[in-house]
CSV table of C-alpha atoms in Angstrom, one decimal:
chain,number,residue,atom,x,y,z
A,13,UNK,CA,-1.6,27.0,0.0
A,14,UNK,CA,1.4,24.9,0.7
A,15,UNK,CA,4.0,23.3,-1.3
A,16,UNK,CA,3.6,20.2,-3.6
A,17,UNK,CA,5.1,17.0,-2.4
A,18,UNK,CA,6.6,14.0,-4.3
A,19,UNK,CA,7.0,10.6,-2.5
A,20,UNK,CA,7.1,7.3,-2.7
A,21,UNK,CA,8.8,6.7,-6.2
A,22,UNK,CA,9.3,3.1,-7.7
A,23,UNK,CA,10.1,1.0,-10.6
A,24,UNK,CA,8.0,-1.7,-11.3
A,25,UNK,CA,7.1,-4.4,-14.2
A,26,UNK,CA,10.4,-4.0,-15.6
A,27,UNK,CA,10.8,-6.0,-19.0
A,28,UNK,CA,13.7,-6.1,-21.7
A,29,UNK,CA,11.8,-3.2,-23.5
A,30,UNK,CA,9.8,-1.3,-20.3
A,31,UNK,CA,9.5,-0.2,-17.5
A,32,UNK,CA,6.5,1.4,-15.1
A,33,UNK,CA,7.3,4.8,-12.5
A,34,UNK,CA,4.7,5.2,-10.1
A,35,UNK,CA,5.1,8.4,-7.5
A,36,UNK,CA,2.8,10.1,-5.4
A,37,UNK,CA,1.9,13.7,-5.0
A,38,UNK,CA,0.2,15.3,-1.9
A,39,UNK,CA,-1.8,17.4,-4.0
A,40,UNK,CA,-3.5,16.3,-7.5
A,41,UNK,CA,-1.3,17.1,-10.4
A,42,UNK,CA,-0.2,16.0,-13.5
A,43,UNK,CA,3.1,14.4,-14.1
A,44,UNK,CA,6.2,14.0,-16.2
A,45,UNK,CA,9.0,11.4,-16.2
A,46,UNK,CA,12.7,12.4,-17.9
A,47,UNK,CA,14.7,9.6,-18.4
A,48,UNK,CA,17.6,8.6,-20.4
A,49,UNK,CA,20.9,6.2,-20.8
A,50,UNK,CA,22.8,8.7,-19.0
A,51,UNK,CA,22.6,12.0,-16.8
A,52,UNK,CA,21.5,14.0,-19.9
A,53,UNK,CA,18.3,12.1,-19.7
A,54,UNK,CA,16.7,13.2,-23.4
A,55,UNK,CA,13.0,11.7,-23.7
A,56,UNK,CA,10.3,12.6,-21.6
A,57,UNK,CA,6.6,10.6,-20.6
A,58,UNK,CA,4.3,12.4,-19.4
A,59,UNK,CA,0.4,12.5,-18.4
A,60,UNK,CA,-2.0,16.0,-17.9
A,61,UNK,CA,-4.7,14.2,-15.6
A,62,UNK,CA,-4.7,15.9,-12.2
A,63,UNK,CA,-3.8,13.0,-9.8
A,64,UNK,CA,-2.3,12.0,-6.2
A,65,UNK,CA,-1.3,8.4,-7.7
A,66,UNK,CA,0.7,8.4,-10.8
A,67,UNK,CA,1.8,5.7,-12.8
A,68,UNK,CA,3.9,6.4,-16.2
A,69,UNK,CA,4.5,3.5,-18.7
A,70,UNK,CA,8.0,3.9,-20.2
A,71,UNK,CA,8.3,2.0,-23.7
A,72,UNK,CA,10.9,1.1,-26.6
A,73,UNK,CA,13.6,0.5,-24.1
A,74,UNK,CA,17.1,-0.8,-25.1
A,75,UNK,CA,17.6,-4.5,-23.1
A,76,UNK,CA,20.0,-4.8,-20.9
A,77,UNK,CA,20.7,-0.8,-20.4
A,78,UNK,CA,20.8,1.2,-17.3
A,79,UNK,CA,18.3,4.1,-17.6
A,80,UNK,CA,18.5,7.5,-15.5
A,81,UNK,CA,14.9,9.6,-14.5
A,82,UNK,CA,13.5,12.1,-12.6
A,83,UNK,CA,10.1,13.2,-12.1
A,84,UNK,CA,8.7,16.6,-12.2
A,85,UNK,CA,4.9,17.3,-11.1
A,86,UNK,CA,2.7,20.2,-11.8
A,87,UNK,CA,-0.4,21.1,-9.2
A,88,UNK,CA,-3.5,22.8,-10.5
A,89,UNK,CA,-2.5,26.4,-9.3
A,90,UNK,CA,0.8,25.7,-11.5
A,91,UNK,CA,3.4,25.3,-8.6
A,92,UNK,CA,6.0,22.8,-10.3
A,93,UNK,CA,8.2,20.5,-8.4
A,94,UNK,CA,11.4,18.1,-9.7
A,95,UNK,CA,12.2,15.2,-7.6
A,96,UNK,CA,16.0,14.1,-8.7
A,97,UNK,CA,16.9,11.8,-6.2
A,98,UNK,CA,18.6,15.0,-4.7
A,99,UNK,CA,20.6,15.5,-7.7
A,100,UNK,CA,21.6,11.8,-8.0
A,101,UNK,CA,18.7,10.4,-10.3
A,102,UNK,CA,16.7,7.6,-9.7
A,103,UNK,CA,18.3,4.9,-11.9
A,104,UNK,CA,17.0,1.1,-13.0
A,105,UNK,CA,17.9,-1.6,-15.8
A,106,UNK,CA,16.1,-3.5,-18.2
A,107,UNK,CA,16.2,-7.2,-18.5
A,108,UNK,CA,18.9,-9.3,-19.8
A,109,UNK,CA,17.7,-11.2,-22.8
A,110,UNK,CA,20.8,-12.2,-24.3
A,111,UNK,CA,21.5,-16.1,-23.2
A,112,UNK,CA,25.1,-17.5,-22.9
A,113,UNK,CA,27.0,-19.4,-25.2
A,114,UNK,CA,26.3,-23.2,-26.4
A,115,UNK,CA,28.0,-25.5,-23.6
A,116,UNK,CA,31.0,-27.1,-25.1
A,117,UNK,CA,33.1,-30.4,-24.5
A,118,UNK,CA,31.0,-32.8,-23.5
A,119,UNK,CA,32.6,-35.8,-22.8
A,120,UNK,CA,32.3,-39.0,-20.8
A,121,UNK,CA,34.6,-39.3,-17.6
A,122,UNK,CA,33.6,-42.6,-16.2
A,123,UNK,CA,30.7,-44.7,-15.6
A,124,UNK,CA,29.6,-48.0,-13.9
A,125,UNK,CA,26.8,-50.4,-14.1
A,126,UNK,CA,24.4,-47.5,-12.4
A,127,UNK,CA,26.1,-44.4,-12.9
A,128,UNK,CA,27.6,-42.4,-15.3
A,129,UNK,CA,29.6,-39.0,-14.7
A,130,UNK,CA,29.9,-36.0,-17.6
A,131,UNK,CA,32.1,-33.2,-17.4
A,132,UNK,CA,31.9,-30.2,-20.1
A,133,UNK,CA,34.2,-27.0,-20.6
A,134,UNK,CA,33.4,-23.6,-18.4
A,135,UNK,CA,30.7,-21.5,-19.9
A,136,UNK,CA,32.8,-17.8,-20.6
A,137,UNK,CA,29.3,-16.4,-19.6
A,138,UNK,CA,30.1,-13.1,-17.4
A,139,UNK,CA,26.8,-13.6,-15.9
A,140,UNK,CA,26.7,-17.6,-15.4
A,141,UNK,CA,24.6,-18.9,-12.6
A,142,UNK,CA,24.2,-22.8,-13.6
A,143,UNK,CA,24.2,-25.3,-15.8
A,144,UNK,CA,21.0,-27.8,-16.9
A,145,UNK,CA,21.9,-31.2,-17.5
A,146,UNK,CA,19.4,-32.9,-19.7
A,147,UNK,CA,19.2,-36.9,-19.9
A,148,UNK,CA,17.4,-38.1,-22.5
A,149,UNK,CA,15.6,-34.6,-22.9
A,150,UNK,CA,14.6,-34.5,-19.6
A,151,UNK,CA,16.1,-31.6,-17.2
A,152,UNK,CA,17.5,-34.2,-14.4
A,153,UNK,CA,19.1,-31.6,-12.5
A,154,UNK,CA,21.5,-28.4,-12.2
A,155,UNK,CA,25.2,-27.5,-11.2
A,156,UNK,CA,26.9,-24.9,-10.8
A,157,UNK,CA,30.3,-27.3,-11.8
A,158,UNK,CA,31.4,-28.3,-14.9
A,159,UNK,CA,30.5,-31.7,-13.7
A,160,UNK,CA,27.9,-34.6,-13.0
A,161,UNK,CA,27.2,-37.8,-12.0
A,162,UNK,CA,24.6,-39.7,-12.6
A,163,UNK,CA,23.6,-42.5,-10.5
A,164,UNK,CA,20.7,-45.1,-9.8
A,165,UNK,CA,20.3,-45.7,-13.3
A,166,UNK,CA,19.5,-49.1,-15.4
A,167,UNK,CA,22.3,-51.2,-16.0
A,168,UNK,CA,23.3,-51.8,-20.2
A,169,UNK,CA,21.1,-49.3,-20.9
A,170,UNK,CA,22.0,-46.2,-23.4
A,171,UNK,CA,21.2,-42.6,-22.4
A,172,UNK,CA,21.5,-39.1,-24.1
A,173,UNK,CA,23.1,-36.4,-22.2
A,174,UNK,CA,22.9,-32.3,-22.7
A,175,UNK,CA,24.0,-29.7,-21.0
A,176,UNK,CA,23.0,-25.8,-21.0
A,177,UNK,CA,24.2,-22.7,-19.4
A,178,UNK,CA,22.0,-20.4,-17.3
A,179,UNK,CA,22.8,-17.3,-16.8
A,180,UNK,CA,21.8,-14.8,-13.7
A,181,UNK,CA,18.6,-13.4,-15.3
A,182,UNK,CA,17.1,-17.0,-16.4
A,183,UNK,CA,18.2,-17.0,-20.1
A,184,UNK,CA,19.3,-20.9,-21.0
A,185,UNK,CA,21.8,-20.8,-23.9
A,186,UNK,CA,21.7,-23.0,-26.6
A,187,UNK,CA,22.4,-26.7,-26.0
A,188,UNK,CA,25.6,-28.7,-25.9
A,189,UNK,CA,26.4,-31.7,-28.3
A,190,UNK,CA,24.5,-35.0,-27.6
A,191,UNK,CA,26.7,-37.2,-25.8
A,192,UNK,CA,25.5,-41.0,-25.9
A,193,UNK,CA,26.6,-43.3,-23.3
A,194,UNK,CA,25.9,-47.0,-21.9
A,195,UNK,CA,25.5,-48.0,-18.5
């Protein structure tokens, strides 16, 4: 006989609200995942099939939190084994969900017989990446500046204009104001 092995562990399919640990044993055994908001881990997943690949669904997550684990592993002859990142935990976080703030300030700087140009007040998003700019509810384009210029367009013609922050993880705030100008 010789002693059980862990390797291999991951996170995967991470959501708002889950997240999947998969690890792999050298011998078939069952498996447990502790995990928690912090070092004190305090809930516990576990399976009792005897198995080389596991794979542990983790549910009911808080968005946006960073979650701590560790696994422990059981062979059939009862030899246990806890793999804790060598006392540092293996750590991941869920999903960001919550979307920045409406855009605000929309207002007309200049235009011409084919252009126009926007501007609009700095998201205070911690986690900005961009902005979408919408003419005439049509995502035209995105900046990562509080302004725009739009050219090639018909002259004495009236267009619409929004704009909505992005943040880092892909969450579009709530739209700016309509801002109607003429060519």
């Amino acid at each position: 006989a010789y002693a059980l092995d862990i390797s291999n562990v991951t996170v995967t399919d991470v959501t708002s609200t889950s997240a999947r640990v998969k690890w792999n044993t050298d011998q078939v055994a069952d498996g447990k995942v502790m995990y928690g908001i912090s070092p004190d881990l305090g809930y516990t997943s576990r399976h009792t099939t005897y198995i080389f690949e596991h794979n542990q669904l983790l549910q009911s997550l808080s968005s946006e939190t960073k979650y701590f684990f560790k696994i422990e592993s059981a062979n059939i002859n009862g030899q246990k084994l806890i793999d804790d990142n060598n006392g540092n935990f293996y750590t991941f976080t869920t999903k960001d969900i919550t979307p920045p703030g409406k855009v605000n300030g929309l207002n007309l700087v200049s235009r011409t017989e084919d252009s126009i140009t926007i501007s609009w007040q700095q998201s205070d998003a911690q986690d900005l990446s961009h902005y979408n700019i919408y003419r005439d509810r049509i995502k035209v384009t995105n900046s990562t500046t509080t302004m725009f210029t739009d050219v090639n367009l018909s002259h004495n013609t009236l267009f619409s204009y929004k704009v909505v922050a992005v943040d880092k993880s892909g969450n579009e705030g709530l739209q700016s104001d309509t801002l109607a100008v003429s060519t």
